[in-house]
Amino acid sequence: MQTVEDFLRRKFWGWGYQAGPLDDTLTDTFVDFLRTTTGMEASPPLALPDRESIPLPDPRFPLPSAWENWITSDKEIRLHHCFGKSYRDSWRCAHGQFDNPPDYVAFPNDEEQLSELMVFARNNRISLIPYGGGSSVVGGIEPPKRTSSGGVITVNMLHFNKVLEVDTQSRCARIQAGTYGPDLEQQLKPHGLTLRHFPQSFEFSTLGGWIATRAGGHFATQYTHIDDFVESVRVVTPRGVIQTRRLPGSGAGPSEERLFLGSEGTLGIITEAWVRLQSAPEYKASATVGFKAFEHGVEACRQLSQSGLHPTNARFIGRGEALFMGLGDGNLDILILGCESSTFPVTQKLKDCLSIATACGGINLSEPAASGIDNQRDDKADTWKQAFITVPYLRDELVRRGLIVETFETAITWDKFEHFNARILAAAEHAIERLCGKGFVTCRFTHLYPDGPAPYYTVMAQGNGTDDLQRWDEIKRAVSDVIINEGGTITHHHAVGKDHREHYLRQASPLFISMLENAKTSVDPEQILNPGVLLKSPESRTN
Ligand SMILES: Cc1cc2nc3c(=O)[nH]c(=O)nc-3n(C[C@H](O)[C@H](O)[C@H](O)COP(=O)(O)OP(=O)(O)OC[C@H]3O[C@@H](n4cnc5c(N)ncnc54)[C@H](O)[C@@H]3O)c2cc1C
C-alpha cells in the first residue's frame, strides 16, 4: 500500500516514479522521428528542477502543535503538492516556477482528524484542497493564488487506503477513498473480484479522485465512467457527515451520491464508497482492423456501439496518432477490438465485431488465429498498451526539450460528429500554424456510446521556451470555444477543475449553476473547500 515514502519516490516535477520506464535513447529516437516526420525541432533538455535551490515561501499561519505528526510544512512534501499533471504543470515545473505551494500538507488518519481540520479551516478562513493521487490535468489540486487566499492546507488522503468490507453476495466492496488503483485491485484479488476501472492514470490515482472527477476507465463500451460502479458514498463536509444508502437502484428523488460524483472536492471530502465489483475475466480475445477512410472507421464504431455486442475495447485511433504510437505506417486509421468475459468464451463475439468492422470497409490486420482463439492477444493491442503506459513519461521529457504536448477531450452525438470533428481539427490546426508554425493534432475515440463517441485529441507543437503557456492557452481556448459552440462537452472525463471552469459555466445552464452554488453554501458556508475549482470563488461570482 502506498506510504508517504512511496509518494516521495515519485517526481515532484512530473509524472510517475523518478526511476520510470523511459531512458534517454527512447526520447531521442522519438525526437528524431518527430523531426523527420513534422520538422519540429527539440532543444537541449532543461536541467531537472533542483529541490535544494527552489525557494518556497514560509507558511502564513501557525497550526495547533498537537497536529505535528500528521500535518507538515516540509519543503519536499510541499513541492510535491504544487501542481497536477497537465502540460501547464509540467512546463512550470520544468521552468522551476514553484512560487505558489500550499502552506501545509495534511495526512489525516481518520474522519475525526478531517473534521478537526474543517473546524480549524472554518474558524481561520483557510482553504482546504482534497488530494487523491494528484493526477489532475485541469488545475484541480493547485492552490488558489496567494493573493486571493489567507492560507492553504492540501489534504492528502493517502492513509485512507483500505478495502474495509467485501459483500461477495451482492458483489460490492466498501473501500476507503485514498486507495490507489493497484492497491485496490490487490486487496480485492483474494476475493476473486475486481473493480475493473482502469484509467490511464490508474497507478497514480485514487478511488476518491475518480469519484470526485467522474473518471473514465479504458474500456470502450458499457461500464466506462466510475459513476456506473458507485453504490453509495460517505463524505465529510464542513457541516457534518453525509452517508448515502446502499441500494442497487432507487427512484427516490435526485440521487444523493450523484451530487458528489464530479464535485471535485468542492462539497466535501469523500472518505469511502461502496462500489460494485465484477468477476475477473477468464476469456479474452483481441484483433486489429485498419481503415483507408476515417469516416468508414467512424461508421464501424457507430454500428458496433449500437450492436448490443459491447466489445470491451473498441479503440479507434486516427492514422496520425497510430503512426506515433508505433501502430502502422500512417496510411490506415486503426481500430483495436477486444472482447472479455468471466463466464463465456468470446471468440464468436469478436468475430461478430469483426464482421461489422469489415462490412464498413475495415481490413482485418490480425493474424487469423487472433480473431479465432480465446485468450489470444493481438500484438498491436500490446503495442498500444505499452505506449499507453510510457507516453506520460515521454511527455515530461518532450516539455523539457521545449515542445508543446497536451491533450483535450469531449463527447458528442453521432449526428453531429463529422462536422464537430472537422471544426475542432480546423481550429486546432489554424491556431497551431498561427502561433507555433509547426505542429499537428490527432484524434482517437476513448469511449463509444450508442448515441455518440468521446473523441480525444493530442496536440504537439513547436515551442520556444518562453511564452509557450500563453500559446497553449490560445490553442486550447480556440478548441474549447468550438466544443461549446458546436454542442459538445468541455470534458468527457478529465473533469472541470480551474482550467475548464469558464467553459463549464458556459455549458451548464445558469439556473443549475445557481442551484449548485447554493448546495455548496449549505455544506460549506465559509467556502473553504477547493475555491475556484468547478465554480467561481464567491468574491468573483458577480463578475
Ligand atoms: C497521464 C494521465 C492519464 C490520465 N488518464 C485518465 C483516464 O484515462 N481517465 C480519466 O478519467 N482521467 C484520466 N486522467 C486524469 C486524472 O487521473 C483523473 O482526473 C483522476 O480521476 C484523478 O484522481 P486522483 O486520485 O489523482 O485525484 P487528484 O488529482 O488528487 O484530485 C482530482 C480532483 O478530485 C478532488 N479529490 C481528490 N480526492 C478527493 C476526495 N477523497 N474527496 C473529494 N475530492 C477529492 C481534488 O480536490 C481534485 O479536484 C489522467 C491524468 C494523467 C496525468
Coordinates of C-alpha atoms and ligand atoms in Angstrom, one line a residue:
M1 CA 0.0 0.0 0.0
Q2 CA 1.2 3.5 -0.9
T3 CA 3.1 5.1 2.0
V4 CA 4.4 8.7 2.3
E5 CA 7.8 7.2 1.4
D6 CA 6.4 5.7 -1.8
F7 CA 4.8 9.0 -2.6
L8 CA 8.1 10.8 -2.2
R9 CA 9.8 8.3 -4.6
R10 CA 7.7 10.0 -7.4
K11 CA 8.9 13.0 -9.3
F12 CA 7.8 16.3 -7.7
W13 CA 8.1 17.8 -11.2
G14 CA 6.3 15.4 -13.3
W15 CA 4.6 12.0 -13.9
G16 CA 5.4 8.8 -12.2
Y17 CA 8.4 7.5 -10.3
Q18 CA 11.8 9.1 -10.5
A19 CA 13.1 5.7 -11.9
G20 CA 10.5 5.5 -14.6
P21 CA 10.4 3.1 -17.7
L22 CA 12.0 5.7 -20.1
D23 CA 15.6 6.1 -21.0
D24 CA 17.1 9.0 -23.0
T25 CA 17.5 6.7 -26.0
L26 CA 13.8 6.3 -26.4
T27 CA 13.2 10.1 -26.0
D28 CA 16.0 10.8 -28.6
T29 CA 14.5 8.3 -31.0
F30 CA 11.1 9.9 -30.7
V31 CA 12.5 13.4 -31.1
D32 CA 14.4 12.3 -34.3
F33 CA 11.2 10.7 -35.6
L34 CA 9.3 14.0 -34.9
R35 CA 11.9 16.0 -36.7
T36 CA 11.8 13.8 -39.8
T37 CA 8.0 13.5 -39.9
T38 CA 7.0 17.0 -38.9
G39 CA 10.0 19.3 -39.0
M40 CA 9.6 20.1 -35.3
E41 CA 12.9 20.8 -33.5
A42 CA 13.6 19.9 -29.9
S43 CA 16.0 22.0 -27.8
P44 CA 18.6 20.5 -25.5
P45 CA 16.8 19.4 -22.3
L46 CA 16.4 21.9 -19.4
A47 CA 18.1 20.7 -16.2
L48 CA 15.9 18.9 -13.9
P49 CA 14.5 21.1 -11.1
D50 CA 16.8 21.0 -8.1
R51 CA 14.8 20.8 -4.9
E52 CA 17.5 22.5 -2.8
S53 CA 17.7 25.6 -4.9
I54 CA 14.0 26.2 -5.3
P55 CA 12.9 28.9 -2.8
L56 CA 9.5 28.3 -1.1
P57 CA 7.6 31.0 0.8
D58 CA 7.1 30.2 4.5
P59 CA 3.7 29.1 5.8
R60 CA 1.4 32.1 6.5
F61 CA -0.2 30.9 9.7
P62 CA 0.7 28.6 12.7
L63 CA -1.0 25.3 13.4
P64 CA -2.0 23.6 16.7
S65 CA 1.1 21.9 18.0
A66 CA -0.8 18.6 18.6
W67 CA -1.1 18.2 14.9
E68 CA 2.6 18.0 14.1
N69 CA 2.7 14.2 13.4
W70 CA 0.1 14.4 10.7
I71 CA 0.5 17.9 9.1
T72 CA 3.7 19.1 7.8
S73 CA 5.4 22.2 6.2
D74 CA 8.3 20.0 4.9
K75 CA 9.7 21.6 1.8
E76 CA 9.9 18.4 -0.3
I77 CA 6.3 17.4 0.6
R78 CA 5.0 20.9 -0.3
L79 CA 6.9 20.8 -3.6
H80 CA 5.1 17.6 -4.4
H81 CA 1.7 19.3 -3.9
C82 CA 2.2 22.4 -6.0
F83 CA 0.9 21.0 -9.3
G84 CA -1.2 18.4 -11.0
K85 CA 0.0 16.7 -14.2
S86 CA -1.1 18.8 -17.2
Y87 CA 1.1 20.4 -19.8
R88 CA 0.8 23.7 -17.9
D89 CA 2.0 21.9 -14.8
S90 CA 4.8 20.1 -16.5
W91 CA 6.0 23.4 -18.1
R92 CA 6.0 25.3 -14.9
C93 CA 7.9 22.5 -13.1
A94 CA 10.5 22.4 -15.9
H95 CA 11.0 26.1 -15.6
G96 CA 11.2 26.0 -11.7
Q97 CA 8.1 28.1 -11.1
F98 CA 7.2 26.7 -7.6
D99 CA 6.0 30.0 -6.2
N100 CA 2.5 29.0 -5.1
P101 CA 2.8 26.0 -2.8
P102 CA 0.3 25.0 -0.1
D103 CA 1.3 26.3 3.3
Y104 CA 1.0 22.8 4.8
V105 CA 0.1 19.3 3.7
A106 CA -2.1 17.2 6.0
F107 CA -2.1 13.4 6.0
P108 CA -5.2 12.7 8.1
N109 CA -5.6 9.2 9.6
D110 CA -9.3 9.2 10.2
E111 CA -12.5 11.2 9.9
E112 CA -12.1 12.8 13.3
Q113 CA -8.9 14.5 12.1
L114 CA -10.6 15.6 8.9
S115 CA -13.4 17.1 11.0
E116 CA -10.9 18.9 13.2
L117 CA -9.2 20.3 10.2
M118 CA -12.5 21.6 8.8
V119 CA -13.4 23.3 12.1
F120 CA -9.9 25.0 12.1
A121 CA -10.3 26.0 8.4
R122 CA -13.8 27.5 9.0
N123 CA -12.6 29.5 12.0
N124 CA -9.5 30.8 10.3
R125 CA -10.7 31.1 6.7
I126 CA -8.1 28.6 5.5
S127 CA -8.7 26.8 2.1
L128 CA -8.6 23.0 2.1
I129 CA -7.7 21.1 -1.1
P130 CA -8.7 17.5 -1.1
Y131 CA -5.9 15.5 -2.8
G132 CA -6.0 11.9 -4.0
G133 CA -3.1 11.0 -6.3
G134 CA -2.5 14.5 -7.6
S135 CA -3.0 13.3 -11.3
S136 CA -5.5 16.1 -12.1
V137 CA -4.9 17.6 -15.5
V138 CA -7.3 20.5 -15.1
G139 CA -5.8 22.5 -12.2
G140 CA -8.0 20.6 -9.7
I141 CA -5.4 20.4 -6.9
E142 CA -3.5 23.6 -7.5
P143 CA -3.6 26.0 -4.5
P144 CA -5.5 29.3 -5.1
K145 CA -3.3 32.3 -5.8
R146 CA -1.6 33.5 -2.6
T147 CA -3.1 37.0 -3.2
S148 CA -6.6 35.6 -3.1
S149 CA -6.4 33.2 -0.1
G150 CA -5.5 33.6 3.5
G151 CA -3.8 30.2 3.7
V152 CA -4.0 26.7 2.1
I153 CA -3.7 23.2 3.5
T154 CA -3.7 20.4 1.0
V155 CA -5.3 17.3 2.4
N156 CA -3.6 14.1 1.1
M157 CA -5.9 11.1 1.6
L158 CA -3.1 8.6 1.4
H159 CA -3.8 6.9 4.8
F160 CA -7.4 6.1 3.8
N161 CA -6.1 3.1 1.9
K162 CA -8.0 0.0 2.8
V163 CA -10.7 -2.2 1.4
L164 CA -12.8 -2.3 4.6
E165 CA -15.5 -4.8 3.7
V166 CA -16.4 -7.1 0.8
D167 CA -20.0 -8.3 0.3
T168 CA -19.5 -11.2 -2.0
Q169 CA -23.2 -11.9 -2.2
S170 CA -24.1 -8.5 -3.7
R171 CA -20.6 -8.3 -5.3
C172 CA -19.7 -5.0 -3.7
A173 CA -16.9 -3.6 -1.5
R174 CA -16.6 -0.7 0.9
I175 CA -13.3 1.0 0.0
Q176 CA -11.5 4.0 1.5
A177 CA -11.2 6.9 -0.8
G178 CA -7.4 7.4 -0.7
T179 CA -6.8 3.8 -2.1
Y180 CA -4.7 3.8 -5.2
G181 CA -5.7 1.7 -8.2
P182 CA -3.1 -1.1 -7.8
D183 CA -3.7 -1.3 -4.0
L184 CA -7.4 -1.5 -4.5
E185 CA -7.2 -4.3 -7.0
Q186 CA -4.6 -6.2 -4.9
Q187 CA -6.9 -6.2 -1.9
L188 CA -9.9 -7.4 -4.0
K189 CA -8.0 -10.2 -5.7
P190 CA -8.2 -12.7 -2.9
H191 CA -12.0 -12.4 -3.2
G192 CA -11.8 -13.2 -6.9
L193 CA -13.3 -9.8 -7.7
T194 CA -12.2 -6.7 -9.4
L195 CA -13.5 -3.1 -9.9
R196 CA -12.1 -3.1 -13.4
H197 CA -11.9 0.6 -13.6
F198 CA -8.6 1.4 -15.4
P199 CA -8.0 5.0 -16.3
Q200 CA -4.6 5.6 -17.9
S201 CA -3.6 7.2 -14.6
F202 CA -4.6 4.0 -12.7
E203 CA -1.2 3.6 -11.0
F204 CA -1.1 7.1 -9.5
S205 CA -4.8 8.0 -8.8
T206 CA -7.3 7.0 -6.2
L207 CA -10.9 5.9 -5.8
G208 CA -11.8 9.3 -4.2
G209 CA -10.2 11.2 -7.0
W210 CA -12.0 9.0 -9.6
I211 CA -15.4 9.7 -7.9
A212 CA -14.7 13.4 -7.4
T213 CA -13.8 13.8 -11.1
R214 CA -16.2 11.2 -12.7
A215 CA -13.2 9.4 -14.2
G216 CA -13.4 7.2 -17.3
G217 CA -11.7 3.8 -17.4
H218 CA -10.2 2.5 -20.5
F219 CA -12.9 0.1 -21.5
A220 CA -14.6 1.4 -24.6
T221 CA -18.3 0.5 -24.1
Q222 CA -20.8 -0.2 -21.4
Y223 CA -19.2 0.4 -17.9
T224 CA -16.9 3.3 -18.5
H225 CA -17.3 6.0 -16.0
I226 CA -16.8 5.4 -12.3
D227 CA -20.4 6.6 -11.9
D228 CA -21.6 3.1 -13.0
F229 CA -19.8 1.4 -10.1
V230 CA -20.6 3.8 -7.2
E231 CA -23.3 2.3 -5.0
S232 CA -23.0 4.8 -2.1
V233 CA -20.6 7.4 -0.7
R234 CA -19.5 8.7 2.6
V235 CA -18.4 12.3 2.7
V236 CA -17.1 14.6 5.5
T237 CA -18.3 18.1 4.9
P238 CA -17.7 21.3 6.9
R239 CA -21.3 20.9 8.2
G240 CA -21.1 17.2 9.1
V241 CA -21.0 13.7 7.5
I242 CA -23.2 12.5 4.7
Q243 CA -23.6 8.8 4.3
T244 CA -25.8 7.7 1.4
R245 CA -27.7 4.4 1.5
R246 CA -26.5 1.3 -0.3
L247 CA -29.1 0.5 -3.0
P248 CA -28.9 -1.4 -6.3
G249 CA -31.1 1.3 -7.7
S250 CA -33.6 3.9 -6.4
G251 CA -36.2 6.2 -7.7
A252 CA -36.4 8.3 -4.6
G253 CA -35.8 11.8 -5.9
P254 CA -32.5 13.1 -7.2
S255 CA -29.7 10.8 -6.2
E256 CA -27.5 11.9 -3.3
E257 CA -24.3 10.2 -4.4
R258 CA -24.7 11.6 -7.9
L259 CA -24.2 15.1 -6.5
F260 CA -20.8 14.1 -5.1
L261 CA -19.8 12.4 -8.4
G262 CA -17.9 15.2 -10.2
S263 CA -18.0 17.5 -7.2
E264 CA -14.2 17.9 -7.4
G265 CA -13.5 18.4 -3.7
T266 CA -15.9 21.4 -3.5
L267 CA -18.7 19.9 -1.5
G268 CA -16.8 17.6 0.9
I269 CA -14.1 15.1 1.3
I270 CA -15.1 11.6 0.2
T271 CA -13.8 9.2 2.8
E272 CA -15.2 5.9 1.5
A273 CA -17.6 4.4 -1.0
W274 CA -19.4 1.2 -1.6
V275 CA -18.6 0.1 -5.2
R276 CA -20.0 -2.5 -7.5
L277 CA -17.5 -5.3 -8.5
Q278 CA -17.1 -7.8 -11.2
S279 CA -15.5 -11.2 -11.6
A280 CA -12.1 -11.2 -13.2
P281 CA -12.4 -12.0 -16.9
E282 CA -11.4 -15.6 -17.9
Y283 CA -11.8 -15.2 -21.7
K284 CA -10.2 -12.5 -23.8
A285 CA -9.6 -12.0 -27.4
S286 CA -8.5 -9.1 -29.5
A287 CA -7.9 -8.1 -33.1
T288 CA -7.0 -5.0 -35.1
V289 CA -8.7 -3.6 -38.1
G290 CA -7.4 -0.9 -40.5
F291 CA -9.4 1.7 -42.4
K292 CA -8.4 3.5 -45.6
A293 CA -11.0 6.2 -44.9
F294 CA -11.5 7.8 -41.4
E295 CA -15.3 8.1 -41.9
H296 CA -15.6 4.3 -42.5
G297 CA -13.9 3.6 -39.2
V298 CA -16.3 6.1 -37.5
E299 CA -19.3 4.3 -39.1
A300 CA -17.9 0.9 -37.8
C301 CA -17.7 2.4 -34.3
R302 CA -21.2 3.7 -34.5
Q303 CA -22.6 0.3 -35.6
L304 CA -20.6 -1.5 -33.0
S305 CA -21.8 0.8 -30.3
Q306 CA -25.4 0.1 -31.3
S307 CA -25.0 -3.6 -32.0
G308 CA -25.5 -4.9 -28.4
L309 CA -22.2 -6.7 -28.6
H310 CA -20.5 -4.4 -26.2
P311 CA -16.9 -5.1 -27.1
T312 CA -14.7 -4.3 -24.0
N313 CA -12.3 -2.4 -26.2
A314 CA -13.1 -0.6 -29.4
R315 CA -10.3 1.9 -29.6
F316 CA -10.4 3.8 -32.9
I317 CA -7.1 5.6 -33.5
G318 CA -6.7 8.2 -36.3
R319 CA -3.7 7.4 -38.6
G320 CA -1.6 10.3 -37.3
E321 CA -1.7 9.1 -33.7
A322 CA -1.4 5.4 -34.8
L323 CA 1.9 6.3 -36.6
F324 CA 3.3 8.0 -33.4
M325 CA 2.1 5.0 -31.3
G326 CA 4.0 2.5 -33.5
L327 CA 0.8 1.1 -35.0
G328 CA 1.4 1.0 -38.7
D329 CA 2.8 3.3 -41.3
G330 CA 0.4 6.2 -41.1
N331 CA -1.7 5.1 -44.0
L332 CA -4.5 3.5 -42.1
D333 CA -6.8 4.5 -39.2
I334 CA -6.7 1.7 -36.7
L335 CA -9.5 0.1 -34.7
I336 CA -8.3 -2.2 -31.8
L337 CA -11.1 -4.5 -30.8
G338 CA -11.2 -6.6 -27.7
C339 CA -13.8 -8.8 -26.0
E340 CA -13.6 -10.2 -22.5
S341 CA -15.9 -12.3 -20.2
S342 CA -15.6 -14.0 -16.9
T343 CA -18.2 -16.6 -18.0
F344 CA -18.5 -17.1 -21.7
P345 CA -15.9 -17.7 -24.5
V346 CA -15.7 -14.6 -26.6
T347 CA -14.4 -15.9 -29.9
Q348 CA -17.8 -15.7 -31.6
K349 CA -18.4 -12.2 -30.2
L350 CA -15.1 -11.0 -31.5
K351 CA -15.9 -12.5 -34.9
D352 CA -19.3 -10.7 -34.9
C353 CA -17.5 -7.4 -34.1
L354 CA -15.0 -8.0 -36.9
S355 CA -17.9 -8.7 -39.3
I356 CA -19.3 -5.3 -38.6
A357 CA -16.0 -3.6 -38.9
T358 CA -15.1 -5.3 -42.2
A359 CA -18.5 -4.7 -43.7
C360 CA -17.8 -1.0 -43.1
G361 CA -14.7 -1.2 -45.2
G362 CA -12.2 -2.3 -42.5
I363 CA -9.3 -4.6 -43.3
N364 CA -8.6 -7.3 -40.6
L365 CA -4.9 -6.8 -39.8
S366 CA -4.7 -9.6 -37.3
E367 CA -3.2 -13.0 -37.7
P368 CA -6.1 -15.3 -38.5
A369 CA -5.6 -17.0 -35.1
A370 CA -6.0 -13.8 -33.2
S371 CA -9.6 -13.5 -34.2
G372 CA -10.4 -17.1 -33.6
I373 CA -9.0 -18.2 -30.3
D374 CA -9.9 -17.2 -26.8
N375 CA -7.1 -15.7 -24.7
Q376 CA -5.1 -14.9 -27.8
R377 CA -4.0 -11.3 -27.8
D378 CA -3.2 -9.3 -30.9
D379 CA 0.3 -7.8 -30.7
K380 CA -1.0 -4.4 -31.8
A381 CA -3.2 -4.3 -28.7
D382 CA 0.0 -4.9 -26.7
T383 CA 1.9 -2.2 -28.5
W384 CA -0.9 0.2 -27.8
K385 CA -0.9 -0.8 -24.1
Q386 CA 2.8 -0.3 -23.7
A387 CA 2.6 3.1 -25.4
F388 CA -0.3 4.0 -23.1
I389 CA 2.0 3.4 -20.1
T390 CA 5.1 5.1 -21.5
V391 CA 3.6 8.2 -23.1
P392 CA 3.0 10.3 -19.9
Y393 CA 6.7 9.9 -19.0
L394 CA 7.7 10.9 -22.5
R395 CA 5.5 14.0 -22.3
D396 CA 7.6 15.4 -19.5
E397 CA 10.8 14.8 -21.4
L398 CA 9.4 16.5 -24.5
V399 CA 8.3 19.5 -22.5
R400 CA 11.9 19.7 -21.0
R401 CA 13.0 19.8 -24.7
G402 CA 10.8 22.8 -25.5
L403 CA 7.9 21.1 -27.2
I404 CA 4.2 21.8 -26.5
V405 CA 2.4 18.5 -25.8
E406 CA -1.1 18.3 -24.5
T407 CA -4.5 16.5 -24.9
F408 CA -8.1 17.6 -24.8
E409 CA -11.3 15.5 -24.9
T410 CA -15.0 15.8 -25.3
A411 CA -18.1 13.9 -26.4
I412 CA -20.8 14.5 -29.0
T413 CA -23.7 12.7 -30.6
W414 CA -23.2 10.7 -33.8
D415 CA -25.4 13.0 -35.8
K416 CA -23.1 15.9 -35.1
F417 CA -19.7 14.2 -35.0
E418 CA -18.5 14.7 -38.6
H419 CA -19.0 18.5 -38.6
F420 CA -17.9 18.9 -35.0
N421 CA -14.6 17.0 -35.6
A422 CA -13.9 18.9 -38.7
R423 CA -14.4 22.2 -36.9
I424 CA -12.2 21.2 -34.0
L425 CA -9.4 20.0 -36.2
A426 CA -9.6 23.2 -38.3
A427 CA -9.5 25.4 -35.2
A428 CA -6.6 23.5 -33.7
E429 CA -4.6 23.4 -36.9
H430 CA -5.2 27.0 -37.6
A431 CA -4.1 28.0 -34.1
I432 CA -1.0 25.8 -34.2
E433 CA 0.0 27.2 -37.6
R434 CA -0.5 30.8 -36.5
L435 CA 1.1 30.5 -33.1
C436 CA 3.7 27.8 -33.4
G437 CA 4.4 27.4 -37.1
K438 CA 5.0 23.6 -36.9
G439 CA 2.8 21.0 -35.1
F440 CA -0.2 18.8 -35.5
V441 CA -3.3 17.4 -33.9
T442 CA -4.5 13.8 -33.9
C443 CA -7.8 12.2 -32.9
R444 CA -8.9 8.9 -31.4
F445 CA -12.0 7.7 -29.6
T446 CA -11.7 6.8 -25.9
H447 CA -15.2 5.7 -25.4
L448 CA -18.2 4.7 -27.5
Y449 CA -21.8 5.2 -26.5
P450 CA -24.8 4.1 -28.6
D451 CA -25.6 7.8 -29.2
G452 CA -22.1 9.1 -29.8
P453 CA -18.3 8.9 -29.3
A454 CA -15.9 10.5 -26.9
P455 CA -13.2 11.9 -29.1
Y456 CA -9.7 12.6 -27.6
Y457 CA -7.2 14.9 -29.3
T458 CA -3.5 15.1 -28.9
V459 CA -1.6 18.3 -29.8
M460 CA 2.1 18.5 -30.4
A461 CA 3.6 21.8 -31.5
Q462 CA 6.9 23.7 -31.7
G463 CA 7.6 25.6 -28.5
N464 CA 10.1 28.4 -28.0
G465 CA 10.7 28.0 -24.2
T466 CA 9.4 31.5 -23.3
D467 CA 5.7 32.1 -24.0
D468 CA 4.6 28.5 -24.6
L469 CA 2.0 28.6 -21.9
Q470 CA 0.3 31.6 -23.4
R471 CA 0.5 29.9 -26.8
W472 CA -1.0 26.7 -25.5
D473 CA -3.7 28.7 -23.7
E474 CA -4.7 30.3 -27.0
I475 CA -4.8 26.9 -28.8
K476 CA -6.9 25.5 -26.0
R477 CA -9.2 28.5 -26.0
A478 CA -9.8 28.1 -29.8
V479 CA -10.7 24.5 -29.5
S480 CA -12.8 24.9 -26.3
D481 CA -14.8 27.7 -27.9
V482 CA -15.6 25.3 -30.8
I483 CA -16.5 22.5 -28.4
I484 CA -19.0 24.6 -26.6
N485 CA -20.4 26.5 -29.6
E486 CA -20.9 23.2 -31.5
G487 CA -22.8 21.5 -28.7
G488 CA -20.1 19.3 -27.2
T489 CA -19.0 18.9 -23.5
I490 CA -15.9 20.7 -22.3
T491 CA -14.8 17.4 -20.8
H492 CA -15.8 13.8 -21.1
H493 CA -13.6 12.5 -18.2
H494 CA -10.7 14.9 -17.4
A495 CA -13.0 17.0 -15.1
V496 CA -13.5 20.8 -14.9
G497 CA -11.0 22.0 -12.3
K498 CA -9.9 25.6 -12.7
D499 CA -8.8 25.1 -16.3
H500 CA -12.3 24.2 -17.8
R501 CA -14.4 26.3 -15.4
E502 CA -15.1 29.2 -17.8
H503 CA -16.3 26.8 -20.5
Y504 CA -18.2 24.6 -18.0
L505 CA -20.1 27.7 -16.8
R506 CA -21.0 28.4 -20.5
Q507 CA -22.0 24.7 -21.0
A508 CA -24.3 24.4 -17.9
S509 CA -27.5 26.3 -17.6
P510 CA -27.2 29.4 -15.3
L511 CA -30.1 28.2 -13.1
F512 CA -28.4 24.9 -12.5
I513 CA -25.1 26.6 -11.5
S514 CA -27.0 28.8 -9.1
M515 CA -28.5 25.6 -7.6
L516 CA -25.0 24.1 -7.3
E517 CA -23.6 27.3 -5.6
N518 CA -26.5 27.1 -3.1
A519 CA -25.8 23.4 -2.5
K520 CA -22.1 24.4 -1.8
T521 CA -23.1 27.2 0.5
S522 CA -25.3 24.8 2.6
V523 CA -22.4 22.3 3.2
D524 CA -19.5 24.8 3.0
P525 CA -20.8 28.2 4.2
E526 CA -17.3 29.7 4.5
Q527 CA -16.3 28.4 1.1
I528 CA -13.2 26.7 2.4
L529 CA -13.2 23.7 0.1
N530 CA -11.2 23.9 -3.1
P531 CA -12.1 27.5 -4.0
G532 CA -12.1 28.4 -7.7
V533 CA -12.5 24.8 -8.8
L534 CA -15.7 23.9 -10.7
L535 CA -17.4 27.1 -9.5
K536 CA -16.1 30.7 -9.3
S537 CA -14.9 31.8 -5.9
P538 CA -17.7 33.8 -4.1
E539 CA -15.8 37.1 -4.5
S540 CA -15.7 36.8 -8.3
R541 CA -19.2 35.4 -8.8
T542 CA -20.7 38.8 -9.7
N543 CA -18.1 39.5 -12.4
Ligands
LIG1 C1 -1.2 10.5 -17.6 C2 -2.6 10.8 -17.2 C3 -3.6 9.9 -17.7 C4 -4.9 10.1 -17.3 N1 -5.8 9.2 -17.7 C5 -7.1 9.4 -17.4 C6 -8.1 8.5 -17.8 O1 -7.8 7.5 -18.5 N2 -9.4 8.7 -17.4 C7 -9.7 9.7 -16.6 O2 -10.9 9.9 -16.2 N3 -8.8 10.6 -16.2 C8 -7.5 10.5 -16.5 N4 -6.6 11.4 -16.1 C9 -7.0 12.5 -15.2 C10 -6.9 12.1 -13.7 O3 -6.1 10.9 -13.5 C11 -8.3 11.8 -13.1 O4 -9.0 13.0 -13.0 C12 -8.3 11.1 -11.8 O5 -9.6 10.7 -11.5 C13 -7.8 11.9 -10.6 O6 -7.6 11.1 -9.5 P1 -6.6 11.5 -8.3 O7 -6.8 10.5 -7.2 O8 -5.3 11.6 -8.9 O9 -7.2 12.9 -7.9 P2 -6.5 14.3 -7.7 O10 -5.8 14.7 -8.9 O11 -5.7 14.3 -6.4 O12 -7.8 15.2 -7.5 C14 -8.7 15.4 -8.6 C15 -9.9 16.2 -8.1 O13 -10.6 15.4 -7.1 C16 -10.6 16.0 -5.9 N5 -10.5 14.9 -4.9 C17 -9.5 14.0 -4.8 N6 -9.7 13.1 -3.8 C18 -10.9 13.5 -3.3 C19 -11.6 13.0 -2.2 N7 -11.3 12.0 -1.5 N8 -12.8 13.7 -1.8 C20 -13.2 14.8 -2.5 N9 -12.5 15.3 -3.6 C21 -11.4 14.7 -3.9 C22 -9.5 17.0 -5.8 O14 -9.7 18.1 -4.9 C23 -9.5 17.5 -7.3 O15 -10.4 18.5 -7.5 C24 -5.2 11.2 -16.4 C25 -4.2 12.0 -15.9 C26 -2.9 11.8 -16.3 C27 -1.8 12.7 -15.8

